[in-house]
mmCIF file of C-alpha atoms and ligand atoms in Angstrom:
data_model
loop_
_atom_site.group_PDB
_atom_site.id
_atom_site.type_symbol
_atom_site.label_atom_id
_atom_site.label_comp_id
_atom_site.label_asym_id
_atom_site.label_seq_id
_atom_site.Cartn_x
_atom_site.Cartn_y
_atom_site.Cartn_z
ATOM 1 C CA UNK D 870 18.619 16.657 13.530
ATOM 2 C CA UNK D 871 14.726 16.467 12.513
ATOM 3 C CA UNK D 872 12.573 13.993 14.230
ATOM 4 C CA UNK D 873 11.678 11.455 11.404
ATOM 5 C CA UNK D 874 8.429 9.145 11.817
ATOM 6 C CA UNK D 875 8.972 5.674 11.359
ATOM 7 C CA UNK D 876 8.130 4.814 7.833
ATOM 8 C CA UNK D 877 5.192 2.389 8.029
ATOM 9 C CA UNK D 878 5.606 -0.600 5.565
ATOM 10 C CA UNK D 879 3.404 -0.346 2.561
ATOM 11 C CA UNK D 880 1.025 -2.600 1.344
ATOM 12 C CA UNK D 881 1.914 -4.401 -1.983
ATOM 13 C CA UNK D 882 -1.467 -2.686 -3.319
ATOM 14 C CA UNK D 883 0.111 0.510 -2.945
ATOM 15 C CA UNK D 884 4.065 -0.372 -3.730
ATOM 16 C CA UNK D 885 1.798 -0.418 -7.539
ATOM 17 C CA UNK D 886 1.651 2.595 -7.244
ATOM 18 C CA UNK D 887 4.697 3.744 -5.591
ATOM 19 C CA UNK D 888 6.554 2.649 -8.757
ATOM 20 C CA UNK D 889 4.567 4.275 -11.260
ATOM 21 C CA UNK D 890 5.530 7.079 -9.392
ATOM 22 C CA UNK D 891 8.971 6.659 -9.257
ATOM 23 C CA UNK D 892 8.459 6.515 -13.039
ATOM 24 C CA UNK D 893 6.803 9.957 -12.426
ATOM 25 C CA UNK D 894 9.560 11.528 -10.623
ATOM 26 C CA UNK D 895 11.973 10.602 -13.431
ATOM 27 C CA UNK D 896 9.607 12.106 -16.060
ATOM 28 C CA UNK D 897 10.699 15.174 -13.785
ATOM 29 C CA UNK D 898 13.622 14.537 -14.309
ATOM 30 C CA UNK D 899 14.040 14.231 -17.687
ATOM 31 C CA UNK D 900 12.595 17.779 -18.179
ATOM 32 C CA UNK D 901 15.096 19.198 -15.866
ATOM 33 C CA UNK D 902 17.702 17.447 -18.092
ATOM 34 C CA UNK D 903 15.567 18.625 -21.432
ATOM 35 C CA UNK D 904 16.182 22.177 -20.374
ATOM 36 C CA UNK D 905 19.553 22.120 -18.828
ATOM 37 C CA UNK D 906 20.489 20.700 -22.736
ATOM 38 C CA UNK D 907 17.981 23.620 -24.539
ATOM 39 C CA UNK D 908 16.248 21.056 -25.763
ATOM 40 C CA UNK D 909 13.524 22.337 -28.210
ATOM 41 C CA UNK D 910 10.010 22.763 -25.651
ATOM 42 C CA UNK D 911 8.417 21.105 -28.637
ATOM 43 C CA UNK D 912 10.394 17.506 -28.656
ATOM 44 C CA UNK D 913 10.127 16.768 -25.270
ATOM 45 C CA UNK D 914 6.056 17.684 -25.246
ATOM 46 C CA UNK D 915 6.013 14.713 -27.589
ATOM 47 C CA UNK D 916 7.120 12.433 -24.786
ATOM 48 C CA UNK D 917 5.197 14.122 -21.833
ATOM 49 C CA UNK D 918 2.296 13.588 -24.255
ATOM 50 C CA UNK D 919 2.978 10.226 -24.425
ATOM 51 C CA UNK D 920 3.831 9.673 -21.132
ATOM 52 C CA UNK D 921 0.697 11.108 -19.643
ATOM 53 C CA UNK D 922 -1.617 9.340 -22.263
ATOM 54 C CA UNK D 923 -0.157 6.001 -21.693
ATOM 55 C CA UNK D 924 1.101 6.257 -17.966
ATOM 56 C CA UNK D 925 -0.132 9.134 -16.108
ATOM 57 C CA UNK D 926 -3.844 9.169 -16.683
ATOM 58 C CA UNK D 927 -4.809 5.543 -15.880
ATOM 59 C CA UNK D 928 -2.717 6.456 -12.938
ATOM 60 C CA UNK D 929 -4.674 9.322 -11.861
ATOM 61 C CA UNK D 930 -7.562 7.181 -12.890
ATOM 62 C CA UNK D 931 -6.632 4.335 -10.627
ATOM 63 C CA UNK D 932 -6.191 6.206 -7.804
ATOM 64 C CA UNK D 933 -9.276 8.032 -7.948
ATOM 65 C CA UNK D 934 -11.641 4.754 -8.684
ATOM 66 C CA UNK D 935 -9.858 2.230 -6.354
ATOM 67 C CA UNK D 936 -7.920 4.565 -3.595
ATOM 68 C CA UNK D 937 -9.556 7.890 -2.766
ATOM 69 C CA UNK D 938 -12.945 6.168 -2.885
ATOM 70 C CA UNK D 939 -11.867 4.903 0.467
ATOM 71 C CA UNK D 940 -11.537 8.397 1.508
ATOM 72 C CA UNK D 941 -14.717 10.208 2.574
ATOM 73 C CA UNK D 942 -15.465 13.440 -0.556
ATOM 74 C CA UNK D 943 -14.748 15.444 2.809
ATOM 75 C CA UNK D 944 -11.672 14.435 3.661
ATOM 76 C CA UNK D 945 -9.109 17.259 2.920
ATOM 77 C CA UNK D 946 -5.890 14.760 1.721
ATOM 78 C CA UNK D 947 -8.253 13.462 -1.171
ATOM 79 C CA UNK D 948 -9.529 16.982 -1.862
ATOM 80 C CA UNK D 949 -6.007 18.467 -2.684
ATOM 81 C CA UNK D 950 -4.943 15.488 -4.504
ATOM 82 C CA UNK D 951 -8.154 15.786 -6.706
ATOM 83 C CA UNK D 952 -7.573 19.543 -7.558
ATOM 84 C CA UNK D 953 -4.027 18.412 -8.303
ATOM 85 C CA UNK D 954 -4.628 15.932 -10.607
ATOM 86 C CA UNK D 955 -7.386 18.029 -12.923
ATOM 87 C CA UNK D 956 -4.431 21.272 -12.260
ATOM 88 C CA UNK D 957 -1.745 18.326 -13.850
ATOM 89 C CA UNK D 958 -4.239 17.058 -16.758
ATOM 90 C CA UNK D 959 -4.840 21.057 -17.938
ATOM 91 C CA UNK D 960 -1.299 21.510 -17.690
ATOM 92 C CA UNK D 961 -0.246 18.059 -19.650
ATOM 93 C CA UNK D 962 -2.854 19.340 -21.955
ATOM 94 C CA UNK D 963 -1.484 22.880 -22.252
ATOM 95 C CA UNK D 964 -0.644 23.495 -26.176
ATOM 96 C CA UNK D 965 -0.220 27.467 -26.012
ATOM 97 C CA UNK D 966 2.823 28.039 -23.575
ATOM 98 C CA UNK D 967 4.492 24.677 -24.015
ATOM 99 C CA UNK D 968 7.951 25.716 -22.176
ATOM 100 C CA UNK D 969 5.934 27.300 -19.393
ATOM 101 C CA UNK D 970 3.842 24.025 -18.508
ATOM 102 C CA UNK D 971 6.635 21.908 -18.737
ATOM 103 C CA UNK D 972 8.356 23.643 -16.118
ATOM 104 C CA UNK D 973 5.107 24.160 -14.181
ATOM 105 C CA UNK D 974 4.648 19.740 -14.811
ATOM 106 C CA UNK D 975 8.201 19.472 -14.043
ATOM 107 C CA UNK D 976 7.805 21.215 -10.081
ATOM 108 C CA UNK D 977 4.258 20.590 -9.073
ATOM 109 C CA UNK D 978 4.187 16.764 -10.582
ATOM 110 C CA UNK D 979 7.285 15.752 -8.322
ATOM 111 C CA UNK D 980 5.292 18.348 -5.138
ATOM 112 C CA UNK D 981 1.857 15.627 -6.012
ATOM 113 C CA UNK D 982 3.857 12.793 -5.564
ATOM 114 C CA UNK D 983 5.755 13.808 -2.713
ATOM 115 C CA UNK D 984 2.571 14.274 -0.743
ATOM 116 C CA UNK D 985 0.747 11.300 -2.283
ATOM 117 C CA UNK D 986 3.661 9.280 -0.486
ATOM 118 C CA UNK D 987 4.283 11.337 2.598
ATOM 119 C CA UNK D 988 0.772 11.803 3.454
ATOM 120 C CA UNK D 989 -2.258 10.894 1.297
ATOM 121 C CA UNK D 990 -0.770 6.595 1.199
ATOM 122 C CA UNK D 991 -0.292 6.575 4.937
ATOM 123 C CA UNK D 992 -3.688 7.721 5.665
ATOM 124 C CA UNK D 993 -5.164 5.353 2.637
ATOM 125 C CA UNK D 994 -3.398 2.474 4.658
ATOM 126 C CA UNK D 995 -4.996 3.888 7.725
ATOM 127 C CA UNK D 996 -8.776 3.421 7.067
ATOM 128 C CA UNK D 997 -8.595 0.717 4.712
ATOM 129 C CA UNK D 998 -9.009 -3.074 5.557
ATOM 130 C CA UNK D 999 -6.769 -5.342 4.228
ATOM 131 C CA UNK D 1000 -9.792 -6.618 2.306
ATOM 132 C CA UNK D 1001 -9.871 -3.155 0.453
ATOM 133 C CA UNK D 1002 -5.821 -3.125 -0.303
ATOM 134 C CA UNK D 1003 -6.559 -7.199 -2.052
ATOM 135 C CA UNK D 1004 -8.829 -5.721 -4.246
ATOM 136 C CA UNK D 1005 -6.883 -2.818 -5.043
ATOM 137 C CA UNK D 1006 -4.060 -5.041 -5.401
ATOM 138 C CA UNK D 1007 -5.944 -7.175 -7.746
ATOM 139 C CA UNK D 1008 -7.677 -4.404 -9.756
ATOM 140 C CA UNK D 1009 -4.826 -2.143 -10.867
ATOM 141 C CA UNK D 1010 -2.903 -3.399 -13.337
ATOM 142 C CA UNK D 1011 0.870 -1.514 -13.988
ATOM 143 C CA UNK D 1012 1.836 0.009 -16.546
ATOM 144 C CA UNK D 1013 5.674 0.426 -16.868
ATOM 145 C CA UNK D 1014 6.809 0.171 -20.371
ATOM 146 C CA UNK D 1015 9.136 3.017 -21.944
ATOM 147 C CA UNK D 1016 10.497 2.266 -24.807
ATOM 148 C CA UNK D 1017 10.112 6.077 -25.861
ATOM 149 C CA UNK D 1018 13.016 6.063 -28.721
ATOM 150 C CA UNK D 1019 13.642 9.645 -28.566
ATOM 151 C CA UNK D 1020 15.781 10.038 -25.543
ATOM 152 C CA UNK D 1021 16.174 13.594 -25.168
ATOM 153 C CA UNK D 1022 17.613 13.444 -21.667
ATOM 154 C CA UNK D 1023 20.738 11.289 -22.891
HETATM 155 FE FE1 FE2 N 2109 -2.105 11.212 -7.780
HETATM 156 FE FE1 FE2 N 2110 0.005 9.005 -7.715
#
């Protein structure tokens, strides 16, 4: 059996987050479930649109102005998740090969989110004072309405 670390609690200020991403991971999902049903590339980019205008970017955005600014521009955890989240936009953006992003969205969104909550959140709640988490807390609103009425996945 693997050794497994002790999962430390998490601060409300990042549970915020933690459930935008489980919204995230179910985006994921729902593309799996768009292509296991052939669903046409082009329907389901209207959602991922959607999704990543009304959802995804303010999350990226949040994170960036409120989280990784605790993180020094040298520290290698922020780095990645940077260059992940400008490799996500170009691919949310990505109006050429449609079926070919959504696949790429569909793996390396769920791989981002993995490591923001395996790694990156555990070393946020590391360096930051519990000052820092309030105002995170305080700052970042949630976003978590989808009422998308289009439900491909169903
Ligand atoms: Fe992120
Ligand atoms: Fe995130």
């Amino acid at each position: 059996m693997s050794e497994k670390k002790k999962p430390i609690k998490r601060h409300p200020a990042l549970q915020q987050f933690s459930r935008e991403h489980h919204f995230g991971l179910l985006l994921c999902w729902k593309i799996r479930e768009g292509f296991r049903r052939e669903i046409e590339a082009e329907r389901m980019k209207k959602y991922t649109d959607w999704f990543f205008q009304t959802h995804l970017k303010p999350h990226f955005e949040a994170e960036e102005k409120y989280m990784f600014t605790l993180l020094s521009d040298e520290d290698k955890l922020k780095k990645r998740a940077i260059k992940e989240h400008r490799r996500l936009e170009r691919l949310f953006e990505e109006n050429e090969d449609v079926k070919r992003s959504l696949s790429l969205i569909e793996e390396e969104l769920e791989q981002h989110i993995r490591f923001e909550e395996r790694s990156l959140f555990g070393e946020i709640q590391k360096v930051a004072t519990e000052e820092e988490l309030e105002a995170i807390e305080k700052m970042h609103q949630e976003l978590l309405v989808d009422d998308w009425e289009d439900e491909f996945w169903k």
